[in-house]
């Protein structure tokens, strides 16, 4: 088990497959991109397959989410998904993607064993998309969403981050768009994880504001009293259901006490929290010949020291050195 000293057990593994991306969302990456991890430092598909096996068969991981950067840029993605899906007990598998290229890849990913996707969609306006993501690719994202649904990667979930005076007028339109197509929308509060340190508490769009805006157009009732468990999204039934919308108040409504996540970076570092300032290296020991049991022990030790909360709201909060684009969200 991957247990920490506060009684939480990590069962949900988030794996970043690359730190590269074909978008440059302003809340995530600077316009010029970042210094990418050198290829020799990345886990190979085989190394990753081994760590997935250790995580699932020795440490109780039951859910694996692949993320990035942009995970669809990782060449061996179908093989990696197939390797994860072949493990016993079979973990649930999911992918968080910006959706570009998903229309083309979705059938192969479903064939490889992928269960479902989260696609990031912050705006329905091409010009806003072009400013926000610094690339003119909205139609590719919308095609990707449709392709994922057609390939059965369902429920298709949509992640949206609202930024003040950029796309915060689109909450209702985004929800209508998703309701009409059967996608499950979740709004995520913007977090201080961008490489360029552009996050400001006083301008961030809060969960309360998002709910106010949605509440003006829809009847929202809490849906999650019994079901929420470790899920970060507070879920609401829309107009009596069955459709739902989620709000992830990472900053103003932290859910650290119920967190069941652990992260693995593309270069083989375990992070016990999105906001952790320390990482534990599995790649080095693995390349130096560590046994599965030794890797599992390092992984356990990494999770054991997880802090009780992310501390964003403490005056002493310091952003982690590794930006969101290299952790994966
Ligand atoms: N490129 C993929 C994508 O965009 O879905 C996967 C990686 S991305 C880092 C994962 C999620 O993190 C996306 O839904 C994105 O909107 C979200 N994200 C990125 N930076 C964020 C920030 N500063 N605050 C909140 N969410 C953020
Ligand atoms: Fe790329 Fe995802 Fe970051 Fe946007 S949020 S720049 S798509 S990694």
Short mmCIF file of C-alpha atoms and ligand atoms in Angstrom, two decimals:
data_model
loop_
_atom_site.label_atom_id
_atom_site.label_comp_id
_atom_site.label_asym_id
_atom_site.label_seq_id
_atom_site.Cartn_x
_atom_site.Cartn_y
_atom_site.Cartn_z
CA UNK A 1 0.00 0.00 0.00
CA UNK A 2 1.02 3.59 -0.56
CA UNK A 3 -0.03 5.04 2.78
CA UNK A 4 0.92 8.37 4.34
CA UNK A 5 1.08 9.39 7.97
CA UNK A 6 -2.35 11.08 7.83
CA UNK A 7 -4.23 7.88 7.01
CA UNK A 8 -4.61 8.49 3.30
CA UNK A 9 -3.84 5.74 0.80
CA UNK A 10 -2.78 6.57 -2.75
CA UNK A 11 -4.48 4.37 -5.35
CA UNK A 12 -4.77 6.82 -8.26
CA UNK A 13 -1.55 7.20 -10.26
CA UNK A 14 -1.11 10.16 -12.62
CA UNK A 15 1.68 9.59 -15.12
CA UNK A 16 3.15 12.44 -17.16
CA UNK A 17 4.33 10.98 -20.47
CA UNK A 18 6.07 14.07 -21.80
CA UNK A 19 6.60 17.68 -20.76
CA UNK A 20 6.16 18.91 -24.34
CA UNK A 21 3.00 20.43 -25.67
CA UNK A 22 1.55 21.73 -28.92
CA UNK A 23 -0.39 24.49 -27.13
CA UNK A 24 0.84 27.28 -24.88
CA UNK A 25 -2.11 27.93 -22.56
CA UNK A 26 -1.36 31.18 -20.75
CA UNK A 27 -2.21 29.71 -17.32
CA UNK A 28 0.23 26.86 -17.92
CA UNK A 29 3.20 27.72 -20.13
CA UNK A 30 5.05 30.78 -21.40
CA UNK A 31 4.67 31.68 -25.10
CA UNK A 32 8.18 30.50 -25.92
CA UNK A 33 7.66 27.11 -24.30
CA UNK A 34 10.07 25.70 -21.74
CA UNK A 35 13.38 23.91 -21.77
CA UNK A 36 12.17 20.38 -22.49
CA UNK A 37 13.52 17.37 -20.63
CA UNK A 38 16.36 15.77 -22.62
CA UNK A 39 15.31 12.45 -24.18
CA UNK A 40 17.81 10.27 -22.23
CA UNK A 41 16.21 11.49 -19.01
CA UNK A 42 12.74 10.32 -20.01
CA UNK A 43 11.57 6.90 -18.93
CA UNK A 44 11.51 4.54 -21.89
CA UNK A 45 8.27 2.70 -22.63
CA UNK A 46 9.76 -0.42 -21.04
CA UNK A 47 10.90 1.43 -17.91
CA UNK A 48 7.50 3.00 -17.57
CA UNK A 49 5.85 -0.39 -18.09
CA UNK A 50 7.93 -1.78 -15.26
CA UNK A 51 7.01 1.02 -12.86
CA UNK A 52 3.34 0.62 -13.77
CA UNK A 53 3.62 -3.09 -12.98
CA UNK A 54 5.27 -2.34 -9.62
CA UNK A 55 2.59 0.26 -8.84
CA UNK A 56 -0.36 -1.94 -9.75
CA UNK A 57 0.77 -5.39 -8.65
CA UNK A 58 2.78 -4.46 -5.54
CA UNK A 59 1.46 -1.12 -4.30
CA UNK A 60 -2.30 -1.13 -4.78
CA UNK A 61 -2.66 1.33 -7.67
CA UNK A 62 -6.14 0.81 -9.13
CA UNK A 63 -6.41 3.73 -11.53
CA UNK A 64 -3.84 5.09 -13.98
CA UNK A 65 -4.29 8.44 -15.70
CA UNK A 66 -1.91 9.44 -18.48
CA UNK A 67 -1.21 13.12 -18.88
CA UNK A 68 1.54 15.47 -20.07
CA UNK A 69 2.49 18.08 -21.32
CA UNK A 70 0.37 16.69 -24.08
CA UNK A 71 0.26 12.88 -23.85
CA UNK A 72 -0.87 12.42 -27.47
CA UNK A 73 2.62 13.63 -28.46
CA UNK A 74 4.15 10.52 -26.88
CA UNK A 75 4.90 8.10 -29.70
CA UNK A 76 4.41 4.83 -27.84
CA UNK A 77 1.11 5.86 -26.25
CA UNK A 78 -1.07 2.96 -27.50
CA UNK A 79 1.58 0.44 -26.38
CA UNK A 80 1.88 2.09 -22.96
CA UNK A 81 -1.89 1.97 -22.53
CA UNK A 82 -1.98 -1.65 -23.67
CA UNK A 83 0.73 -2.54 -21.12
CA UNK A 84 -1.22 -0.85 -18.33
CA UNK A 85 -4.47 -2.50 -19.35
CA UNK A 86 -2.86 -5.94 -19.39
CA UNK A 87 -1.87 -5.73 -15.72
CA UNK A 88 -3.68 -7.82 -13.11
CA UNK A 89 -5.76 -6.63 -11.37
CA UNK A 90 -6.53 -4.46 -14.38
CA UNK A 91 -6.39 -0.79 -13.42
CA UNK A 92 -8.91 1.69 -14.77
CA UNK A 93 -7.20 3.84 -17.39
CA UNK A 94 -7.83 7.43 -18.45
CA UNK A 95 -6.12 10.15 -20.44
CA UNK A 96 -6.06 13.91 -19.87
CA UNK A 97 -5.45 15.63 -23.20
CA UNK A 98 -5.91 18.93 -25.00
CA UNK A 99 -7.76 16.92 -27.67
CA UNK A 100 -5.58 17.87 -30.65
CA UNK A 101 -5.25 14.72 -32.77
CA UNK A 102 -7.68 12.82 -30.57
CA UNK A 103 -10.18 12.39 -33.40
CA UNK A 104 -7.54 10.38 -35.25
CA UNK A 105 -6.11 8.50 -32.25
CA UNK A 106 -9.27 7.70 -30.30
CA UNK A 107 -10.13 4.34 -31.98
CA UNK A 108 -6.56 3.02 -31.51
CA UNK A 109 -6.48 4.18 -27.89
CA UNK A 110 -9.82 2.54 -27.16
CA UNK A 111 -8.55 -0.62 -28.86
CA UNK A 112 -5.44 -0.52 -26.65
CA UNK A 113 -7.67 -0.58 -23.58
CA UNK A 114 -8.14 3.08 -22.67
CA UNK A 115 -11.36 3.49 -20.67
CA UNK A 116 -12.01 7.22 -20.92
CA UNK A 117 -10.69 10.72 -21.53
CA UNK A 118 -10.73 14.19 -20.05
CA UNK A 119 -10.38 16.85 -22.72
CA UNK A 120 -9.45 20.41 -21.83
CA UNK A 121 -11.73 23.02 -23.36
CA UNK A 122 -11.73 26.54 -21.95
CA UNK A 123 -13.62 28.44 -24.62
CA UNK A 124 -15.95 27.96 -27.58
CA UNK A 125 -14.74 31.12 -29.33
CA UNK A 126 -11.97 30.59 -31.90
CA UNK A 127 -10.43 34.02 -31.28
CA UNK A 128 -10.39 33.53 -27.50
CA UNK A 129 -8.89 30.07 -27.97
CA UNK A 130 -6.17 31.57 -30.15
CA UNK A 131 -5.28 34.09 -27.43
CA UNK A 132 -5.63 31.71 -24.51
CA UNK A 133 -3.82 28.71 -25.99
CA UNK A 134 -1.70 30.82 -28.35
CA UNK A 135 -2.57 28.47 -31.22
CA UNK A 136 -5.59 28.53 -33.58
CA UNK A 137 -6.76 24.96 -32.89
CA UNK A 138 -10.27 25.12 -31.42
CA UNK A 139 -11.83 23.07 -34.21
CA UNK A 140 -9.29 20.27 -33.66
CA UNK A 141 -10.23 20.13 -29.99
CA UNK A 142 -13.96 19.98 -30.75
CA UNK A 143 -13.32 17.25 -33.34
CA UNK A 144 -11.26 15.39 -30.76
CA UNK A 145 -14.10 15.47 -28.27
CA UNK A 146 -16.54 14.10 -30.82
CA UNK A 147 -14.04 11.43 -31.89
CA UNK A 148 -13.56 10.31 -28.27
CA UNK A 149 -17.32 9.93 -27.79
CA UNK A 150 -17.64 8.01 -31.09
CA UNK A 151 -14.84 5.65 -30.02
CA UNK A 152 -16.64 4.90 -26.74
CA UNK A 153 -14.11 6.62 -24.46
CA UNK A 154 -16.97 7.56 -22.20
CA UNK A 155 -18.07 9.30 -20.11
CA UNK A 156 -16.16 12.02 -21.96
CA UNK A 157 -15.20 14.61 -19.38
CA UNK A 158 -14.29 18.19 -20.18
CA UNK A 159 -11.94 20.28 -18.03
CA UNK A 160 -12.32 24.05 -18.14
CA UNK A 161 -10.25 26.73 -16.42
CA UNK A 162 -11.87 30.17 -16.29
CA UNK A 163 -9.73 33.30 -16.32
CA UNK A 164 -11.08 36.71 -15.47
CA UNK A 165 -11.87 38.92 -18.46
CA UNK A 166 -10.68 36.19 -20.80
CA UNK A 167 -13.29 33.43 -20.79
CA UNK A 168 -15.18 33.86 -17.51
CA UNK A 169 -18.26 34.92 -19.48
CA UNK A 170 -18.46 31.45 -21.04
CA UNK A 171 -19.38 29.25 -18.06
CA UNK A 172 -23.01 28.89 -19.14
CA UNK A 173 -22.20 28.39 -22.84
CA UNK A 174 -19.61 25.74 -22.05
CA UNK A 175 -22.09 23.88 -19.89
CA UNK A 176 -24.81 24.04 -22.59
CA UNK A 177 -22.35 22.77 -25.17
CA UNK A 178 -21.41 19.82 -22.97
CA UNK A 179 -24.98 19.02 -21.90
CA UNK A 180 -26.10 18.93 -25.55
CA UNK A 181 -23.42 16.37 -26.38
CA UNK A 182 -23.46 14.29 -23.24
CA UNK A 183 -20.02 15.42 -22.04
CA UNK A 184 -19.44 15.88 -18.31
CA UNK A 185 -18.03 19.35 -17.65
CA UNK A 186 -15.83 20.20 -14.67
CA UNK A 187 -14.51 23.66 -13.94
CA UNK A 188 -11.10 23.79 -12.27
CA UNK A 189 -9.98 26.81 -10.27
CA UNK A 190 -6.78 28.22 -11.65
CA UNK A 191 -3.83 27.18 -9.49
CA UNK A 192 -0.40 28.75 -8.94
CA UNK A 193 1.51 26.22 -11.04
CA UNK A 194 2.41 28.13 -14.19
CA UNK A 195 6.10 28.44 -15.05
CA UNK A 196 5.80 32.18 -15.54
CA UNK A 197 4.22 32.77 -12.09
CA UNK A 198 1.24 34.68 -13.50
CA UNK A 199 -1.35 33.41 -10.97
CA UNK A 200 -2.94 36.07 -8.74
CA UNK A 201 -5.24 35.24 -5.88
CA UNK A 202 -7.16 38.51 -6.24
CA UNK A 203 -8.05 37.89 -9.88
CA UNK A 204 -8.64 34.14 -9.90
CA UNK A 205 -12.20 33.03 -10.68
CA UNK A 206 -13.41 31.15 -7.60
CA UNK A 207 -15.66 28.11 -7.32
CA UNK A 208 -18.30 30.35 -5.70
CA UNK A 209 -18.28 32.69 -8.67
CA UNK A 210 -18.52 29.82 -11.13
CA UNK A 211 -21.50 28.40 -9.24
CA UNK A 212 -23.16 31.84 -9.16
CA UNK A 213 -22.83 32.21 -12.91
CA UNK A 214 -24.15 28.72 -13.59
CA UNK A 215 -26.89 29.15 -11.00
CA UNK A 216 -28.26 32.13 -12.94
CA UNK A 217 -29.05 29.86 -15.90
CA UNK A 218 -29.52 26.39 -14.40
CA UNK A 219 -31.00 24.78 -11.34
CA UNK A 220 -28.03 23.18 -9.55
CA UNK A 221 -28.42 20.71 -6.68
CA UNK A 222 -25.52 18.98 -4.93
CA UNK A 223 -25.27 15.44 -6.26
CA UNK A 224 -22.31 14.12 -4.43
CA UNK A 225 -23.00 13.76 -0.72
CA UNK A 226 -22.45 10.03 -0.66
CA UNK A 227 -20.49 9.62 -3.85
CA UNK A 228 -17.76 12.22 -3.63
CA UNK A 229 -15.25 10.10 -1.73
CA UNK A 230 -11.81 11.15 -2.90
CA UNK A 231 -13.08 12.88 -6.05
CA UNK A 232 -11.92 16.50 -6.12
CA UNK A 233 -14.98 17.75 -8.02
CA UNK A 234 -18.06 18.83 -6.13
CA UNK A 235 -20.77 17.57 -8.44
CA UNK A 236 -24.16 19.15 -9.08
CA UNK A 237 -27.22 17.79 -10.83
CA UNK A 238 -28.25 20.20 -13.60
CA UNK A 239 -31.94 21.02 -13.88
CA UNK A 240 -32.90 17.96 -11.86
CA UNK A 241 -30.45 15.61 -13.61
CA UNK A 242 -29.36 13.21 -14.90
CA UNK A 243 -26.73 15.59 -16.33
CA UNK A 244 -24.09 16.87 -13.95
CA UNK A 245 -21.49 19.57 -13.69
CA UNK A 246 -18.43 19.54 -11.44
CA UNK A 247 -16.49 22.32 -9.79
CA UNK A 248 -12.98 21.66 -8.52
CA UNK A 249 -12.17 24.32 -5.97
CA UNK A 250 -8.53 23.38 -5.57
CA UNK A 251 -7.68 26.74 -4.01
CA UNK A 252 -10.81 27.89 -2.18
CA UNK A 253 -12.24 24.45 -1.31
CA UNK A 254 -9.21 22.20 -0.89
CA UNK A 255 -9.81 18.45 -0.76
CA UNK A 256 -6.36 17.38 0.44
CA UNK A 257 -7.78 15.40 3.38
CA UNK A 258 -9.35 12.90 0.99
CA UNK A 259 -6.57 12.85 -1.63
CA UNK A 260 -5.75 9.42 -3.06
CA UNK A 261 -3.31 10.54 -5.77
CA UNK A 262 0.34 10.03 -6.46
CA UNK A 263 2.25 11.25 -9.48
CA UNK A 264 5.06 10.00 -11.66
CA UNK A 265 6.88 12.47 -13.90
CA UNK A 266 8.10 11.68 -17.42
CA UNK A 267 11.66 11.49 -16.03
CA UNK A 268 10.74 8.96 -13.36
CA UNK A 269 10.27 11.08 -10.23
CA UNK A 270 7.53 10.29 -7.73
CA UNK A 271 5.61 13.36 -6.52
CA UNK A 272 3.32 12.78 -3.57
CA UNK A 273 1.39 16.01 -4.26
CA UNK A 274 0.79 18.34 -7.19
CA UNK A 275 2.35 21.05 -5.03
CA UNK A 276 5.18 18.98 -3.51
CA UNK A 277 8.55 20.68 -3.43
CA UNK A 278 10.40 17.36 -3.10
CA UNK A 279 10.48 14.43 -5.48
CA UNK A 280 11.81 10.89 -5.16
CA UNK A 281 13.85 9.43 -7.96
CA UNK A 282 12.90 5.98 -9.27
CA UNK A 283 14.67 6.25 -12.63
CA UNK A 284 18.23 6.42 -11.25
CA UNK A 285 17.89 3.38 -8.96
CA UNK A 286 16.07 1.47 -11.71
CA UNK A 287 18.90 2.15 -14.18
CA UNK A 288 21.39 1.16 -11.47
CA UNK A 289 19.77 -2.26 -11.16
CA UNK A 290 17.31 -1.87 -8.27
CA UNK A 291 14.94 -4.80 -7.77
CA UNK A 292 11.17 -4.42 -7.98
CA UNK A 293 10.99 -4.63 -4.18
CA UNK A 294 13.59 -1.86 -3.82
CA UNK A 295 11.64 0.36 -6.22
CA UNK A 296 8.43 -0.37 -4.37
CA UNK A 297 10.09 0.52 -1.07
CA UNK A 298 11.32 3.87 -2.44
CA UNK A 299 7.85 4.59 -3.75
CA UNK A 300 6.27 3.75 -0.38
CA UNK A 301 8.76 6.01 1.39
CA UNK A 302 7.97 8.84 -1.05
CA UNK A 303 4.26 8.69 -0.28
CA UNK A 304 4.75 8.22 3.48
CA UNK A 305 6.05 11.79 3.83
CA UNK A 306 3.09 13.44 2.05
CA UNK A 307 2.09 16.67 3.80
CA UNK A 308 -1.48 17.14 5.09
CA UNK A 309 -2.30 19.89 2.58
CA UNK A 310 -1.03 21.91 -0.36
CA UNK A 311 -0.55 25.06 1.67
CA UNK A 312 -1.56 27.47 -1.13
CA UNK A 313 -3.45 29.48 1.43
CA UNK A 314 -0.48 29.77 3.84
CA UNK A 315 1.48 33.02 3.66
CA UNK A 316 4.65 30.91 3.40
CA UNK A 317 3.43 29.02 0.30
CA UNK A 318 6.09 28.50 -2.35
CA UNK A 319 5.26 27.21 -5.80
CA UNK A 320 7.02 23.96 -6.76
CA UNK A 321 9.97 24.24 -9.12
CA UNK A 322 8.39 21.89 -11.64
CA UNK A 323 5.54 23.61 -13.51
CA UNK A 324 2.10 22.11 -14.17
CA UNK A 325 3.05 21.27 -17.75
CA UNK A 326 5.73 18.90 -16.48
CA UNK A 327 3.60 17.40 -13.69
CA UNK A 328 0.41 16.85 -15.59
CA UNK A 329 -2.49 18.05 -13.48
N1 LIG B 1 -2.15 18.91 -22.10
C1 LIG B 1 -3.17 18.17 -21.46
C2 LIG B 1 -4.39 19.03 -21.22
O1 LIG B 1 -4.31 20.24 -21.38
O2 LIG B 1 -5.41 18.45 -20.87
C3 LIG B 1 -2.74 17.50 -20.17
C4 LIG B 1 -1.86 18.29 -19.24
S1 LIG B 1 -2.62 19.74 -18.55
C5 LIG B 1 -1.31 20.33 -17.51
C6 LIG B 1 -3.82 19.01 -17.45
C7 LIG B 1 -4.91 19.91 -16.95
O3 LIG B 1 -4.34 20.89 -16.13
C8 LIG B 1 -5.66 20.65 -18.06
O4 LIG B 1 -7.05 20.43 -17.90
C9 LIG B 1 -5.33 22.10 -17.82
O5 LIG B 1 -6.40 22.95 -18.14
C10 LIG B 1 -5.03 22.10 -16.34
N2 LIG B 1 -4.17 23.20 -15.92
C11 LIG B 1 -3.00 23.60 -16.43
N3 LIG B 1 -2.49 24.64 -15.75
C12 LIG B 1 -3.38 24.90 -14.75
C13 LIG B 1 -3.43 25.84 -13.69
N4 LIG B 1 -2.47 26.75 -13.51
N5 LIG B 1 -4.49 25.79 -12.86
C14 LIG B 1 -5.48 24.89 -13.02
N6 LIG B 1 -5.47 23.96 -13.99
C15 LIG B 1 -4.45 23.97 -14.85
FE1 LIG B 2 -0.40 22.19 -22.99
FE2 LIG B 2 -2.24 21.19 -21.37
FE3 LIG B 2 -0.53 23.11 -20.51
FE4 LIG B 2 -2.37 23.76 -22.29
S1 LIG B 2 -2.75 23.01 -20.19
S2 LIG B 2 -0.16 24.31 -22.40
S3 LIG B 2 -2.55 21.93 -23.46
S4 LIG B 2 0.00 21.05 -21.08
#
